[in-house]
PDB file of C-alpha atoms and ligand atoms in Angstrom:
ATOM      1  CA  MET A1225      -4.674 -22.747 -30.678  1.00 78.00           C
ATOM      2  CA  PRO A1226      -5.210 -19.023 -29.991  1.00 87.00           C
ATOM      3  CA  ALA A1227      -3.802 -17.694 -26.730  1.00 97.00           C
ATOM      4  CA  THR A1228      -6.022 -17.454 -23.688  1.00 98.00           C
ATOM      5  CA  ILE A1229      -6.324 -13.795 -22.745  1.00 98.00           C
ATOM      6  CA  ILE A1230      -5.712 -13.346 -19.033  1.00 98.00           C
ATOM      7  CA  ASP A1231      -8.435 -10.945 -17.902  1.00 98.00           C
ATOM      8  CA  GLY A1232      -6.728  -8.761 -15.313  1.00 98.00           C
ATOM      9  CA  LYS A1233      -9.850  -6.715 -14.759  1.00 98.00           C
ATOM     10  CA  ALA A1234     -11.919  -9.766 -13.793  1.00 98.00           C
ATOM     11  CA  ILE A1235      -9.195 -11.248 -11.572  1.00 98.00           C
ATOM     12  CA  ALA A1236      -8.657  -7.867  -9.878  1.00 98.00           C
ATOM     13  CA  ALA A1237     -12.425  -7.615  -9.290  1.00 98.00           C
ATOM     14  CA  ALA A1238     -12.376 -11.012  -7.557  1.00 98.00           C
ATOM     15  CA  VAL A1239      -9.437  -9.929  -5.368  1.00 98.00           C
ATOM     16  CA  THR A1240     -11.111  -6.639  -4.399  1.00 98.00           C
ATOM     17  CA  SER A1241     -14.474  -8.231  -3.700  1.00 98.00           C
ATOM     18  CA  ALA A1242     -12.798 -10.639  -1.225  1.00 98.00           C
ATOM     19  CA  LEU A1243     -11.054  -7.618   0.331  1.00 98.00           C
ATOM     20  CA  ALA A1244     -14.335  -5.702   0.657  1.00 98.00           C
ATOM     21  CA  GLU A1245     -15.597  -8.607   2.775  1.00 98.00           C
ATOM     22  CA  GLU A1246     -12.447  -8.470   4.962  1.00 98.00           C
ATOM     23  CA  VAL A1247     -12.821  -4.703   5.366  1.00 98.00           C
ATOM     24  CA  SER A1248     -16.415  -5.101   6.486  1.00 98.00           C
ATOM     25  CA  GLN A1249     -15.331  -7.717   9.072  1.00 98.00           C
ATOM     26  CA  LEU A1250     -12.636  -5.335  10.353  1.00 98.00           C
ATOM     27  CA  LYS A1251     -15.231  -2.582  10.665  1.00 98.00           C
ATOM     28  CA  GLN A1252     -17.241  -4.865  12.961  1.00 98.00           C
ATOM     29  CA  GLN A1253     -14.190  -4.732  15.240  1.00 97.00           C
ATOM     30  CA  ASN A1254     -14.133  -0.930  14.941  1.00 98.00           C
ATOM     31  CA  LEU A1255     -11.117  -1.007  12.656  1.00 98.00           C
ATOM     32  CA  GLN A1256     -10.877   0.616   9.247  1.00 98.00           C
ATOM     33  CA  PRO A1257      -7.806   0.257   7.017  1.00 98.00           C
ATOM     34  CA  GLY A1258      -6.494   3.693   5.990  1.00 99.00           C
ATOM     35  CA  LEU A1259      -4.278   4.592   3.035  1.00 99.00           C
ATOM     36  CA  ALA A1260      -2.546   7.921   2.371  1.00 99.00           C
ATOM     37  CA  VAL A1261      -1.574   8.625  -1.213  1.00 98.00           C
ATOM     38  CA  VAL A1262       0.934  11.415  -1.831  1.00 98.00           C
ATOM     39  CA  LEU A1263       1.372  13.036  -5.229  1.00 98.00           C
ATOM     40  CA  ILE A1264       4.075  15.648  -5.753  1.00 98.00           C
ATOM     41  CA  GLY A1265       3.502  17.741  -8.872  1.00 98.00           C
ATOM     42  CA  SER A1266       0.944  17.361 -11.628  1.00 95.00           C
ATOM     43  CA  ASP A1267       2.125  14.641 -14.012  1.00 95.00           C
ATOM     44  CA  PRO A1268      -1.100  13.699 -15.865  1.00 93.00           C
ATOM     45  CA  ALA A1269      -0.495   9.930 -15.841  1.00 93.00           C
ATOM     46  CA  SER A1270       0.358   9.996 -12.103  1.00 96.00           C
ATOM     47  CA  GLN A1271      -2.826  12.004 -11.412  1.00 97.00           C
ATOM     48  CA  VAL A1272      -4.880   9.285 -13.114  1.00 95.00           C
ATOM     49  CA  TYR A1273      -3.156   6.503 -11.119  1.00 96.00           C
ATOM     50  CA  VAL A1274      -3.569   8.337  -7.810  1.00 98.00           C
ATOM     51  CA  ASN A1275      -7.251   9.059  -8.441  1.00 98.00           C
ATOM     52  CA  THR A1276      -7.895   5.430  -9.358  1.00 97.00           C
ATOM     53  CA  LYS A1277      -6.218   4.298  -6.115  1.00 98.00           C
ATOM     54  CA  VAL A1278      -8.369   6.657  -4.032  1.00 98.00           C
ATOM     55  CA  LYS A1279     -11.565   5.623  -5.844  1.00 98.00           C
ATOM     56  CA  THR A1280     -10.799   1.948  -5.317  1.00 98.00           C
ATOM     57  CA  CYS A1281     -10.324   2.612  -1.582  1.00 98.00           C
ATOM     58  CA  GLU A1282     -13.759   4.236  -1.482  1.00 98.00           C
ATOM     59  CA  LYS A1283     -15.340   1.243  -3.224  1.00 98.00           C
ATOM     60  CA  LEU A1284     -13.845  -1.175  -0.704  1.00 98.00           C
ATOM     61  CA  GLY A1285     -14.619   0.891   2.395  1.00 98.00           C
ATOM     62  CA  ILE A1286     -10.947   1.714   2.973  1.00 98.00           C
ATOM     63  CA  TYR A1287     -10.349   5.183   4.440  1.00 98.00           C
ATOM     64  CA  SER A1288      -8.143   7.238   2.140  1.00 98.00           C
ATOM     65  CA  GLU A1289      -6.430  10.604   2.074  1.00 98.00           C
ATOM     66  CA  LYS A1290      -5.016  12.246  -1.029  1.00 98.00           C
ATOM     67  CA  HIS A1291      -2.159  14.667  -0.344  1.00 98.00           C
ATOM     68  CA  LEU A1292      -1.244  16.869  -3.293  1.00 98.00           C
ATOM     69  CA  LEU A1293       2.030  18.769  -3.025  1.00 98.00           C
ATOM     70  CA  PRO A1294       3.079  21.376  -5.578  1.00 98.00           C
ATOM     71  CA  GLU A1295       5.620  20.664  -8.336  1.00 98.00           C
ATOM     72  CA  ASP A1296       8.199  22.812  -6.477  1.00 98.00           C
ATOM     73  CA  ALA A1297       7.682  21.187  -3.044  1.00 98.00           C
ATOM     74  CA  SER A1298      10.901  20.875  -1.035  1.00 98.00           C
ATOM     75  CA  MET A1299      12.345  17.777   0.611  1.00 98.00           C
ATOM     76  CA  ASN A1300      11.429  19.325   3.968  1.00 98.00           C
ATOM     77  CA  ASP A1301       7.781  19.650   2.872  1.00 98.00           C
ATOM     78  CA  VAL A1302       7.660  16.011   1.830  1.00 98.00           C
ATOM     79  CA  LEU A1303       9.491  14.673   4.898  1.00 98.00           C
ATOM     80  CA  ALA A1304       7.249  16.711   7.226  1.00 98.00           C
ATOM     81  CA  LEU A1305       4.189  15.146   5.603  1.00 99.00           C
ATOM     82  CA  ILE A1306       5.671  11.630   5.852  1.00 99.00           C
ATOM     83  CA  ASP A1307       6.405  12.209   9.569  1.00 98.00           C
ATOM     84  CA  GLN A1308       2.841  13.303  10.148  1.00 98.00           C
ATOM     85  CA  LEU A1309       1.442  10.252   8.293  1.00 99.00           C
ATOM     86  CA  ASN A1310       3.824   7.867  10.088  1.00 98.00           C
ATOM     87  CA  CYS A1311       2.318   9.047  13.407  1.00 98.00           C
ATOM     88  CA  ASP A1312      -1.327   9.072  12.295  1.00 98.00           C
ATOM     89  CA  PRO A1313      -3.207   6.051  13.714  1.00 98.00           C
ATOM     90  CA  LYS A1314      -5.930   6.336  11.017  1.00 98.00           C
ATOM     91  CA  ILE A1315      -3.282   5.708   8.345  1.00 99.00           C
ATOM     92  CA  HIS A1316      -1.924   2.162   7.979  1.00 98.00           C
ATOM     93  CA  GLY A1317      -0.382   2.532   4.518  1.00 99.00           C
ATOM     94  CA  ILE A1318       1.569   5.356   2.855  1.00 99.00           C
ATOM     95  CA  LEU A1319       2.299   5.594  -0.856  1.00 98.00           C
ATOM     96  CA  VAL A1320       4.285   8.339  -2.544  1.00 98.00           C
ATOM     97  CA  GLN A1321       3.586   8.222  -6.274  1.00 98.00           C
ATOM     98  CA  SER A1322       6.696   7.651  -8.362  1.00 97.00           C
ATOM     99  CA  PRO A1323       8.422   9.365 -10.086  1.00 96.00           C
ATOM    100  CA  PRO A1324       8.592  12.594  -8.030  1.00 98.00           C
ATOM    101  CA  PRO A1325       9.978  15.854  -9.491  1.00 98.00           C
ATOM    102  CA  PRO A1326      13.796  16.020  -9.807  1.00 98.00           C
ATOM    103  CA  GLN A1327      14.475  18.095  -6.646  1.00 98.00           C
ATOM    104  CA  ILE A1328      13.027  15.254  -4.550  1.00 98.00           C
ATOM    105  CA  ASP A1329      15.395  12.508  -3.394  1.00 98.00           C
ATOM    106  CA  GLU A1330      13.074   9.538  -3.785  1.00 98.00           C
ATOM    107  CA  GLU A1331      15.351   7.149  -1.885  1.00 98.00           C
ATOM    108  CA  ALA A1332      15.390   9.456   1.142  1.00 98.00           C
ATOM    109  CA  VAL A1333      11.596   9.799   1.025  1.00 98.00           C
ATOM    110  CA  VAL A1334      11.100   6.036   0.867  1.00 98.00           C
ATOM    111  CA  ALA A1335      13.588   5.555   3.738  1.00 98.00           C
ATOM    112  CA  ALA A1336      11.533   7.979   5.865  1.00 99.00           C
ATOM    113  CA  ILE A1337       8.333   5.909   5.543  1.00 99.00           C
ATOM    114  CA  ASP A1338       7.655   3.648   8.541  1.00 99.00           C
ATOM    115  CA  PRO A1339       8.359   0.141   7.097  1.00 98.00           C
ATOM    116  CA  ALA A1340       5.128  -1.090   8.756  1.00 98.00           C
ATOM    117  CA  LYS A1341       3.225   1.397   6.535  1.00 99.00           C
ATOM    118  CA  ASP A1342       5.274   0.821   3.368  1.00 99.00           C
ATOM    119  CA  VAL A1343       2.496  -0.758   1.276  1.00 98.00           C
ATOM    120  CA  ASP A1344       4.539  -0.238  -1.932  1.00 98.00           C
ATOM    121  CA  CYS A1345       7.362  -2.442  -0.558  1.00 98.00           C
ATOM    122  CA  PHE A1346       9.920   0.148  -1.639  1.00 98.00           C
ATOM    123  CA  HIS A1347      11.657   0.456   1.778  1.00 98.00           C
ATOM    124  CA  ALA A1348      14.953  -1.462   1.983  1.00 98.00           C
ATOM    125  CA  GLU A1349      13.722  -3.376   5.039  1.00 98.00           C
ATOM    126  CA  ASN A1350      10.731  -4.752   3.147  1.00 98.00           C
ATOM    127  CA  VAL A1351      12.708  -5.372  -0.062  1.00 98.00           C
ATOM    128  CA  GLY A1352      15.183  -7.390   2.034  1.00 98.00           C
ATOM    129  CA  LYS A1353      12.421  -9.356   3.733  1.00 98.00           C
ATOM    130  CA  MET A1354      10.875 -10.190   0.367  1.00 98.00           C
ATOM    131  CA  LEU A1355      14.245 -11.298  -1.038  1.00 98.00           C
ATOM    132  CA  ILE A1356      14.882 -13.749   1.810  1.00 98.00           C
ATOM    133  CA  GLY A1357      11.352 -15.134   1.586  1.00 98.00           C
ATOM    134  CA  LYS A1358       9.788 -13.591   4.689  1.00 98.00           C
ATOM    135  CA  THR A1359       6.075 -12.867   4.541  1.00 97.00           C
ATOM    136  CA  ASP A1360       5.711 -10.439   7.446  1.00 98.00           C
ATOM    137  CA  GLY A1361       6.519  -7.424   5.255  1.00 98.00           C
ATOM    138  CA  PHE A1362       4.853  -6.608   1.942  1.00 98.00           C
ATOM    139  CA  PHE A1363       5.271  -7.634  -1.688  1.00 98.00           C
ATOM    140  CA  PRO A1364       5.516  -4.850  -4.286  1.00 98.00           C
ATOM    141  CA  CYS A1365       2.151  -4.338  -5.947  1.00 98.00           C
ATOM    142  CA  THR A1366       2.957  -4.876  -9.640  1.00 98.00           C
ATOM    143  CA  PRO A1367       5.107  -8.037  -9.376  1.00 98.00           C
ATOM    144  CA  TYR A1368       2.705  -9.345  -6.711  1.00 98.00           C
ATOM    145  CA  GLY A1369      -0.138  -8.727  -9.173  1.00 99.00           C
ATOM    146  CA  VAL A1370       1.697 -10.697 -11.869  1.00 99.00           C
ATOM    147  CA  MET A1371       2.141 -13.651  -9.473  1.00 99.00           C
ATOM    148  CA  GLU A1372      -1.567 -13.512  -8.584  1.00 98.00           C
ATOM    149  CA  LEU A1373      -2.589 -13.344 -12.276  1.00 98.00           C
ATOM    150  CA  MET A1374      -0.616 -16.514 -12.946  1.00 98.00           C
ATOM    151  CA  ALA A1375      -1.919 -18.303  -9.846  1.00 98.00           C
ATOM    152  CA  GLN A1376      -5.538 -17.462 -10.705  1.00 98.00           C
ATOM    153  CA  SER A1377      -5.007 -18.588 -14.315  1.00 98.00           C
ATOM    154  CA  GLY A1378      -3.657 -22.012 -13.266  1.00 98.00           C
ATOM    155  CA  ILE A1379      -0.109 -21.205 -14.416  1.00 98.00           C
ATOM    156  CA  ASP A1380       2.473 -22.770 -12.093  1.00 98.00           C
ATOM    157  CA  PRO A1381       5.958 -21.237 -12.611  1.00 99.00           C
ATOM    158  CA  ALA A1382       7.673 -24.198 -10.831  1.00 99.00           C
ATOM    159  CA  GLY A1383      10.583 -25.473 -12.912  1.00 98.00           C
ATOM    160  CA  LYS A1384       9.755 -23.119 -15.784  1.00 98.00           C
ATOM    161  CA  HIS A1385      12.247 -20.698 -17.284  1.00 99.00           C
ATOM    162  CA  ALA A1386      10.914 -17.199 -16.633  1.00 99.00           C
ATOM    163  CA  VAL A1387      12.593 -14.388 -18.547  1.00 99.00           C
ATOM    164  CA  VAL A1388      12.045 -10.897 -17.139  1.00 99.00           C
ATOM    165  CA  VAL A1389      12.703  -8.042 -19.564  1.00 99.00           C
ATOM    166  CA  GLY A1390      13.725  -4.979 -17.522  1.00 98.00           C
ATOM    167  CA  ARG A1391      15.579  -4.481 -14.238  1.00 98.00           C
ATOM    168  CA  SER A1392      13.772  -1.629 -12.483  1.00 98.00           C
ATOM    169  CA  ASN A1393      13.490  -1.524  -8.711  1.00 98.00           C
ATOM    170  CA  ILE A1394       9.676  -1.313  -9.020  1.00 97.00           C
ATOM    171  CA  VAL A1395       9.153  -4.308 -11.329  1.00 98.00           C
ATOM    172  CA  GLY A1396      12.100  -6.218 -12.855  1.00 98.00           C
ATOM    173  CA  LYS A1397      14.214  -6.866  -9.749  1.00 98.00           C
ATOM    174  CA  PRO A1398      11.341  -7.734  -7.362  1.00 98.00           C
ATOM    175  CA  MET A1399       9.696  -9.827 -10.120  1.00 99.00           C
ATOM    176  CA  MET A1400      12.857 -11.919 -10.220  1.00 99.00           C
ATOM    177  CA  ALA A1401      12.838 -12.205  -6.418  1.00 98.00           C
ATOM    178  CA  LEU A1402       9.223 -13.409  -6.220  1.00 99.00           C
ATOM    179  CA  LEU A1403       9.613 -15.916  -9.067  1.00 99.00           C
ATOM    180  CA  ILE A1404      12.678 -17.662  -7.588  1.00 98.00           C
ATOM    181  CA  GLN A1405      11.257 -18.090  -4.068  1.00 98.00           C
ATOM    182  CA  LYS A1406      11.058 -21.611  -2.714  1.00 98.00           C
ATOM    183  CA  CYS A1407       7.306 -21.569  -2.168  1.00 98.00           C
ATOM    184  CA  LYS A1408       3.990 -22.495  -3.772  1.00 98.00           C
ATOM    185  CA  GLY A1409       3.286 -20.456  -6.905  1.00 98.00           C
ATOM    186  CA  ALA A1410       6.991 -19.656  -7.526  1.00 98.00           C
ATOM    187  CA  ASN A1411      10.066 -21.958  -7.893  1.00 98.00           C
ATOM    188  CA  ALA A1412      10.915 -20.678 -11.384  1.00 99.00           C
ATOM    189  CA  THR A1413      14.366 -20.480 -12.962  1.00 99.00           C
ATOM    190  CA  VAL A1414      14.800 -16.795 -13.749  1.00 99.00           C
ATOM    191  CA  THR A1415      16.804 -14.803 -16.281  1.00 99.00           C
ATOM    192  CA  VAL A1416      16.672 -10.993 -16.190  1.00 99.00           C
ATOM    193  CA  VAL A1417      17.542  -9.226 -19.437  1.00 98.00           C
ATOM    194  CA  HIS A1418      17.952  -5.469 -19.888  1.00 98.00           C
ATOM    195  CA  SER A1419      19.222  -2.675 -22.109  1.00 97.00           C
ATOM    196  CA  ARG A1420      22.851  -3.870 -21.881  1.00 98.00           C
ATOM    197  CA  THR A1421      22.120  -7.569 -22.499  1.00 98.00           C
ATOM    198  CA  LYS A1422      23.838  -9.077 -25.528  1.00 98.00           C
ATOM    199  CA  ASN A1423      21.693 -11.269 -27.784  1.00 97.00           C
ATOM    200  CA  LEU A1424      18.534 -10.311 -25.912  1.00 98.00           C
ATOM    201  CA  PRO A1425      16.118 -12.040 -28.351  1.00 98.00           C
ATOM    202  CA  GLU A1426      18.076 -15.283 -28.012  1.00 98.00           C
ATOM    203  CA  LEU A1427      17.368 -15.218 -24.272  1.00 99.00           C
ATOM    204  CA  THR A1428      13.738 -14.086 -24.466  1.00 99.00           C
ATOM    205  CA  ARG A1429      13.077 -16.969 -26.898  1.00 98.00           C
ATOM    206  CA  GLN A1430      14.011 -19.356 -24.080  1.00 98.00           C
ATOM    207  CA  GLY A1431      11.262 -18.051 -21.808  1.00 99.00           C
ATOM    208  CA  ASP A1432       8.420 -20.428 -20.964  1.00 99.00           C
ATOM    209  CA  ILE A1433       7.168 -17.346 -19.152  1.00 99.00           C
ATOM    210  CA  LEU A1434       8.083 -13.955 -20.606  1.00 99.00           C
ATOM    211  CA  ILE A1435       7.462 -10.851 -18.510  1.00 99.00           C
ATOM    212  CA  ALA A1436       7.925  -7.551 -20.333  1.00 99.00           C
ATOM    213  CA  ALA A1437       8.697  -4.594 -18.058  1.00 98.00           C
ATOM    214  CA  ILE A1438      11.160  -2.457 -19.967  1.00 98.00           C
ATOM    215  CA  GLY A1439       8.978   0.613 -20.603  1.00 98.00           C
ATOM    216  CA  LYS A1440       9.438   0.635 -24.383  1.00 98.00           C
ATOM    217  CA  PRO A1441       6.301   0.562 -26.549  1.00 98.00           C
ATOM    218  CA  GLU A1442       5.813  -2.767 -28.378  1.00 98.00           C
ATOM    219  CA  PHE A1443       9.431  -3.773 -27.718  1.00 98.00           C
ATOM    220  CA  VAL A1444       8.696  -7.519 -27.654  1.00 98.00           C
ATOM    221  CA  THR A1445       7.987  -8.805 -31.157  1.00 98.00           C
ATOM    222  CA  ALA A1446       6.910 -12.273 -32.328  1.00 98.00           C
ATOM    223  CA  ASP A1447      10.461 -13.359 -33.227  1.00 98.00           C
ATOM    224  CA  MET A1448      11.472 -12.852 -29.560  1.00 98.00           C
ATOM    225  CA  VAL A1449       8.864 -15.251 -28.168  1.00 98.00           C
ATOM    226  CA  LYS A1450       8.902 -19.032 -27.746  1.00 98.00           C
ATOM    227  CA  ASP A1451       5.931 -20.965 -29.143  1.00 98.00           C
ATOM    228  CA  GLY A1452       3.423 -21.582 -26.368  1.00 98.00           C
ATOM    229  CA  ALA A1453       4.971 -19.054 -23.944  1.00 99.00           C
ATOM    230  CA  VAL A1454       3.012 -17.306 -21.206  1.00 99.00           C
ATOM    231  CA  VAL A1455       3.423 -13.591 -22.008  1.00 99.00           C
ATOM    232  CA  ILE A1456       2.768 -10.984 -19.318  1.00 99.00           C
ATOM    233  CA  ASP A1457       2.920  -7.339 -20.399  1.00 98.00           C
ATOM    234  CA  VAL A1458       3.668  -4.920 -17.557  1.00 98.00           C
ATOM    235  CA  GLY A1459       4.255  -1.895 -19.809  1.00 98.00           C
ATOM    236  CA  ILE A1460       1.875   1.043 -20.010  1.00 96.00           C
ATOM    237  CA  ASN A1461       3.158   3.490 -22.624  1.00 96.00           C
ATOM    238  CA  ARG A1462       1.466   6.576 -24.023  1.00 94.00           C
ATOM    239  CA  VAL A1463       2.160   6.833 -27.747  1.00 95.00           C
ATOM    240  CA  GLU A1464       1.076   9.712 -29.941  1.00 96.00           C
ATOM    241  CA  ALA A1465      -2.110   9.093 -31.900  1.00 96.00           C
ATOM    242  CA  PRO A1466      -3.194  12.385 -33.501  1.00 96.00           C
ATOM    243  CA  ASP A1467      -6.443  10.859 -34.881  1.00 94.00           C
ATOM    244  CA  THR A1468      -7.790   9.977 -31.415  1.00 95.00           C
ATOM    245  CA  PRO A1469      -9.739  12.392 -29.148  1.00 95.00           C
ATOM    246  CA  LYS A1470      -6.993  12.315 -26.473  1.00 93.00           C
ATOM    247  CA  GLY A1471      -4.157  12.574 -28.996  1.00 95.00           C
ATOM    248  CA  TYR A1472      -2.498   9.451 -27.590  1.00 95.00           C
ATOM    249  CA  ARG A1473      -3.166   5.762 -27.165  1.00 94.00           C
ATOM    250  CA  LEU A1474      -1.969   3.311 -24.533  1.00 95.00           C
ATOM    251  CA  CYS A1475       0.123   0.343 -25.495  1.00 97.00           C
ATOM    252  CA  GLY A1476       2.230  -2.208 -23.696  1.00 98.00           C
ATOM    253  CA  ASP A1477       5.802  -3.416 -24.075  1.00 98.00           C
ATOM    254  CA  VAL A1478       4.559  -6.300 -26.242  1.00 98.00           C
ATOM    255  CA  LYS A1479       3.439  -6.106 -29.870  1.00 98.00           C
ATOM    256  CA  PHE A1480       0.182  -7.829 -28.957  1.00 98.00           C
ATOM    257  CA  ASP A1481      -1.247  -8.589 -32.408  1.00 98.00           C
ATOM    258  CA  GLU A1482       1.789 -10.499 -33.619  1.00 98.00           C
ATOM    259  CA  VAL A1483       2.776 -12.103 -30.296  1.00 98.00           C
ATOM    260  CA  ALA A1484      -0.702 -13.363 -29.273  1.00 98.00           C
ATOM    261  CA  PRO A1485      -0.877 -16.107 -31.960  1.00 98.00           C
ATOM    262  CA  LYS A1486       2.365 -17.634 -30.610  1.00 98.00           C
ATOM    263  CA  ALA A1487       1.483 -17.448 -26.910  1.00 98.00           C
ATOM    264  CA  SER A1488      -0.478 -19.905 -24.738  1.00 98.00           C
ATOM    265  CA  PHE A1489      -1.582 -17.139 -22.338  1.00 99.00           C
ATOM    266  CA  ILE A1490      -1.195 -13.389 -22.757  1.00 99.00           C
ATOM    267  CA  THR A1491      -2.271 -10.183 -21.005  1.00 98.00           C
ATOM    268  CA  LYS A1492      -3.601  -7.081 -22.737  1.00 98.00           C
ATOM    269  CA  VAL A1493      -2.851  -3.404 -22.151  1.00 98.00           C
ATOM    270  CA  PRO A1494      -4.992  -1.900 -20.722  1.00 96.00           C
ATOM    271  CA  GLY A1495      -6.945  -4.494 -18.711  1.00 98.00           C
ATOM    272  CA  GLY A1496      -4.091  -6.849 -17.804  1.00 98.00           C
ATOM    273  CA  VAL A1497      -1.537  -6.120 -15.112  1.00 98.00           C
ATOM    274  CA  GLY A1498      -2.710  -2.523 -14.406  1.00 98.00           C
ATOM    275  CA  PRO A1499      -5.881  -3.374 -12.462  1.00 98.00           C
ATOM    276  CA  MET A1500      -3.932  -6.010 -10.499  1.00 98.00           C
ATOM    277  CA  THR A1501      -1.400  -3.444  -9.262  1.00 98.00           C
ATOM    278  CA  ILE A1502      -4.226  -1.534  -7.607  1.00 98.00           C
ATOM    279  CA  ALA A1503      -5.886  -4.671  -6.238  1.00 98.00           C
ATOM    280  CA  MET A1504      -2.620  -5.763  -4.611  1.00 98.00           C
ATOM    281  CA  LEU A1505      -2.107  -2.282  -3.153  1.00 98.00           C
ATOM    282  CA  MET A1506      -5.508  -2.669  -1.497  1.00 98.00           C
ATOM    283  CA  ARG A1507      -4.506  -6.116  -0.216  1.00 98.00           C
ATOM    284  CA  ASN A1508      -1.334  -4.613   1.265  1.00 98.00           C
ATOM    285  CA  ALA A1509      -3.314  -1.798   2.915  1.00 98.00           C
ATOM    286  CA  VAL A1510      -5.639  -4.335   4.570  1.00 98.00           C
ATOM    287  CA  LYS A1511      -2.608  -6.420   5.625  1.00 98.00           C
ATOM    288  CA  ALA A1512      -0.923  -3.306   7.070  1.00 98.00           C
ATOM    289  CA  CYS A1513      -4.024  -2.536   9.145  1.00 98.00           C
ATOM    290  CA  LYS A1514      -4.189  -6.106  10.430  1.00 98.00           C
ATOM    291  CA  MET A1515      -0.483  -6.261  11.302  1.00 98.00           C
ATOM    292  CA  GLN A1516      -0.612  -2.926  13.127  1.00 98.00           C
ATOM    293  CA  ASN A1517      -3.550  -4.240  15.146  1.00 98.00           C
ATOM    294  CA  HIS A1518      -2.023  -7.676  15.760  1.00 97.00           C
ATOM    295  CA  ILE A1519      -4.736  -9.502  13.835  1.00 96.00           C
ATOM    296  CA  GLU A1520      -3.807 -12.840  12.286  1.00 90.00           C
ATOM    297  CA  ILE A1521      -3.105 -12.724   8.538  1.00 83.00           C
ATOM    298  CA  ARG A1522      -4.838 -15.479   6.543  1.00 74.00           C
TER     299      ARG A1522
HETATM  300  N1  GUN B1254       4.609   4.558 -10.170  1.00 66.09           N
HETATM  301  C1  GUN B1254       4.444   3.524 -11.016  1.00 66.09           C
HETATM  302  N2  GUN B1254       4.115   2.394 -10.332  1.00 66.09           N
HETATM  303  C2  GUN B1254       4.087   2.734  -9.037  1.00 66.09           C
HETATM  304  C3  GUN B1254       3.806   2.000  -7.842  1.00 66.09           C
HETATM  305  O1  GUN B1254       3.545   0.786  -7.831  1.00 66.09           O
HETATM  306  N3  GUN B1254       3.870   2.723  -6.682  1.00 66.09           N
HETATM  307  C4  GUN B1254       4.193   4.045  -6.651  1.00 66.09           C
HETATM  308  N4  GUN B1254       4.252   4.648  -5.464  1.00 66.09           N
HETATM  309  N5  GUN B1254       4.459   4.747  -7.736  1.00 66.09           N
HETATM  310  C5  GUN B1254       4.399   4.093  -8.919  1.00 66.09           C
END
């Protein structure tokens, strides 16, 4: 049977439409969630992501501010802006687009963000909370989006072997943490494989759920996938395509055409995990606003 394509765009639209309703209820209480997005430098892909985040805020009625700092901004410039945003009552969530230019110490910037406003869940306090299963912090947007995609597609990870390809702080490590939690929608057995793993295909072939987040175009090929696996592609890679108007095309970490016939469920790139990352950011911004105003979280 051909794989069911998990439509990330449609699931993200359902998440954001529920959020729009929550935002309108908050506005009736004279509250408006506010998100500040900080971009340092002019990386073209980061500019696209940041603009999409701001546009989505507008659609949902979330107040947003875009702060653009020059490529040669200093640590002092960035920390001064973070201080200002930490103290601003209109702003409930702060996101600094990653990666920043090399002179910026990203860890120090993340540590300076008020954990209550850390809607990326990059701050050590929130990462720790997530790891020990607490729900009064945040979950990081991309892994959270993957969990939501599975939940909305009727895929229960409980007891399944989930293999995560990649060990980044943004995706691989928190993905592992969310999947192993003792709670509804998780309870998986998790293996994390990475660039130094021996016999990587042998391990990926054991995955009932295979999550590719290694940042290498079309890295996962059909021979690395178990028959009937759920395949989630987190990668977004720009590869040269001289015949196209933009000169590049987007592809994931999975060789879709050859893997899809083996999978039970699969996501596409674009239109899979990407839209969910933004939807979950919006959910975190609304949650941040509610927590800062002592409103019960449903
Ligand atoms: N760069 C790639 N993904 C992300 C993300 O989820 N948050 C931030 N801040 N930067 C990113």
